[in-house]
Amino acid sequence: MSEAEQSVPEYYVDAVQISTGVYGVALTFGLNPPHPTGPHGTVPKDLCVLRMSLEHAKVLAMLLRAQLKEYERENGEIPLPPSLYTSLGIAREDWGF
């Protein structure tokens, strides 16, 4: 492993919080506990905050969508539970189905 590869942190995340303002976007990536307890849900452990301009965030969203759509063309739809769409306030059709 090269010195550059060793100095770049790598994370697995399963939680994200997104905030936007007039000057940019902040993405806080986190990890949920492996065995959540209690009726009120759990708070993920924050691992990193990524900040970028609104323009950069828009380009990133377009590139990520293109990559995922290409993956689905080659491998089939990535399934998501209907309750997820409802909880996020988005429609399955927003993805292009």
mmCIF file with all atom_site columns, C-alpha atoms in Angstrom, residues 22-65:
data_model
loop_
_atom_site.group_PDB
_atom_site.id
_atom_site.type_symbol
_atom_site.label_atom_id
_atom_site.label_alt_id
_atom_site.label_comp_id
_atom_site.label_asym_id
_atom_site.label_entity_id
_atom_site.label_seq_id
_atom_site.pdbx_PDB_ins_code
_atom_site.Cartn_x
_atom_site.Cartn_y
_atom_site.Cartn_z
_atom_site.occupancy
_atom_site.B_iso_or_equiv
_atom_site.pdbx_formal_charge
_atom_site.auth_seq_id
_atom_site.auth_comp_id
_atom_site.auth_asym_id
_atom_site.auth_atom_id
_atom_site.pdbx_PDB_model_num
ATOM 1  C CA . VAL A 1 22 ? -27.053 29.861 0.693   1.00 0.00 ? 22 VAL A CA 1
ATOM 2  C CA . TYR A 1 23 ? -23.330 29.130 0.405   1.00 0.00 ? 23 TYR A CA 1
ATOM 3  C CA . GLY A 1 24 ? -23.164 25.355 0.346   1.00 0.00 ? 24 GLY A CA 1
ATOM 4  C CA . VAL A 1 25 ? -24.105 21.875 1.444   1.00 0.00 ? 25 VAL A CA 1
ATOM 5  C CA . ALA A 1 26 ? -22.951 19.878 4.461   1.00 0.00 ? 26 ALA A CA 1
ATOM 6  C CA . LEU A 1 27 ? -23.220 16.082 4.525   1.00 0.00 ? 27 LEU A CA 1
ATOM 7  C CA . THR A 1 28 ? -22.674 14.387 7.878   1.00 0.00 ? 28 THR A CA 1
ATOM 8  C CA . PHE A 1 29 ? -22.027 10.682 7.398   1.00 0.00 ? 29 PHE A CA 1
ATOM 9  C CA . GLY A 1 30 ? -22.490 8.311  10.300  1.00 0.00 ? 30 GLY A CA 1
ATOM 10 C CA . LEU A 1 31 ? -22.837 4.727  11.423  1.00 0.00 ? 31 LEU A CA 1
ATOM 11 C CA . ASN A 1 32 ? -25.845 3.314  13.245  1.00 0.00 ? 32 ASN A CA 1
ATOM 12 C CA . PRO A 1 33 ? -25.202 1.066  16.259  1.00 0.00 ? 33 PRO A CA 1
ATOM 13 C CA . PRO A 1 34 ? -25.295 -2.662 15.479  1.00 0.00 ? 34 PRO A CA 1
ATOM 14 C CA . HIS A 1 35 ? -27.933 -3.434 18.153  1.00 0.00 ? 35 HIS A CA 1
ATOM 15 C CA . PRO A 1 36 ? -30.255 -0.452 18.582  1.00 0.00 ? 36 PRO A CA 1
ATOM 16 C CA . THR A 1 37 ? -32.334 -0.408 21.744  1.00 0.00 ? 37 THR A CA 1
ATOM 17 C CA . GLY A 1 38 ? -35.207 1.645  23.008  1.00 0.00 ? 38 GLY A CA 1
ATOM 18 C CA . PRO A 1 39 ? -38.480 2.802  21.482  1.00 0.00 ? 39 PRO A CA 1
ATOM 19 C CA . HIS A 1 40 ? -37.178 6.174  20.252  1.00 0.00 ? 40 HIS A CA 1
ATOM 20 C CA . GLY A 1 41 ? -34.601 4.933  17.790  1.00 0.00 ? 41 GLY A CA 1
ATOM 21 C CA . THR A 1 42 ? -30.910 5.510  17.994  1.00 0.00 ? 42 THR A CA 1
ATOM 22 C CA . VAL A 1 43 ? -28.576 8.312  17.090  1.00 0.00 ? 43 VAL A CA 1
ATOM 23 C CA . PRO A 1 44 ? -25.855 7.395  14.590  1.00 0.00 ? 44 PRO A CA 1
ATOM 24 C CA . LYS A 1 45 ? -22.211 7.978  15.465  1.00 0.00 ? 45 LYS A CA 1
ATOM 25 C CA . ASP A 1 46 ? -20.931 10.818 13.263  1.00 0.00 ? 46 ASP A CA 1
ATOM 26 C CA . LEU A 1 47 ? -17.833 9.749  11.304  1.00 0.00 ? 47 LEU A CA 1
ATOM 27 C CA . CYS A 1 48 ? -17.168 12.697 9.001   1.00 0.00 ? 48 CYS A CA 1
ATOM 28 C CA . VAL A 1 49 ? -18.599 15.953 7.678   1.00 0.00 ? 49 VAL A CA 1
ATOM 29 C CA . LEU A 1 50 ? -18.221 16.731 3.988   1.00 0.00 ? 50 LEU A CA 1
ATOM 30 C CA . ARG A 1 51 ? -18.856 20.316 2.852   1.00 0.00 ? 51 ARG A CA 1
ATOM 31 C CA . MET A 1 52 ? -19.131 21.581 -0.711  1.00 0.00 ? 52 MET A CA 1
ATOM 32 C CA . SER A 1 53 ? -20.612 24.350 -2.812  1.00 0.00 ? 53 SER A CA 1
ATOM 33 C CA . LEU A 1 54 ? -24.178 24.063 -4.049  1.00 0.00 ? 54 LEU A CA 1
ATOM 34 C CA . GLU A 1 55 ? -22.847 23.723 -7.600  1.00 0.00 ? 55 GLU A CA 1
ATOM 35 C CA . HIS A 1 56 ? -20.500 20.913 -6.654  1.00 0.00 ? 56 HIS A CA 1
ATOM 36 C CA . ALA A 1 57 ? -23.311 19.120 -4.792  1.00 0.00 ? 57 ALA A CA 1
ATOM 37 C CA . LYS A 1 58 ? -25.560 19.339 -7.850  1.00 0.00 ? 58 LYS A CA 1
ATOM 38 C CA . VAL A 1 59 ? -22.867 17.899 -10.118 1.00 0.00 ? 59 VAL A CA 1
ATOM 39 C CA . LEU A 1 60 ? -22.160 15.153 -7.565  1.00 0.00 ? 60 LEU A CA 1
ATOM 40 C CA . ALA A 1 61 ? -25.873 14.253 -7.425  1.00 0.00 ? 61 ALA A CA 1
ATOM 41 C CA . MET A 1 62 ? -26.046 14.054 -11.235 1.00 0.00 ? 62 MET A CA 1
ATOM 42 C CA . LEU A 1 63 ? -22.902 11.896 -11.451 1.00 0.00 ? 63 LEU A CA 1
ATOM 43 C CA . LEU A 1 64 ? -24.058 9.561  -8.672  1.00 0.00 ? 64 LEU A CA 1
ATOM 44 C CA . ARG A 1 65 ? -27.491 9.167  -10.293 1.00 0.00 ? 65 ARG A CA 1
#
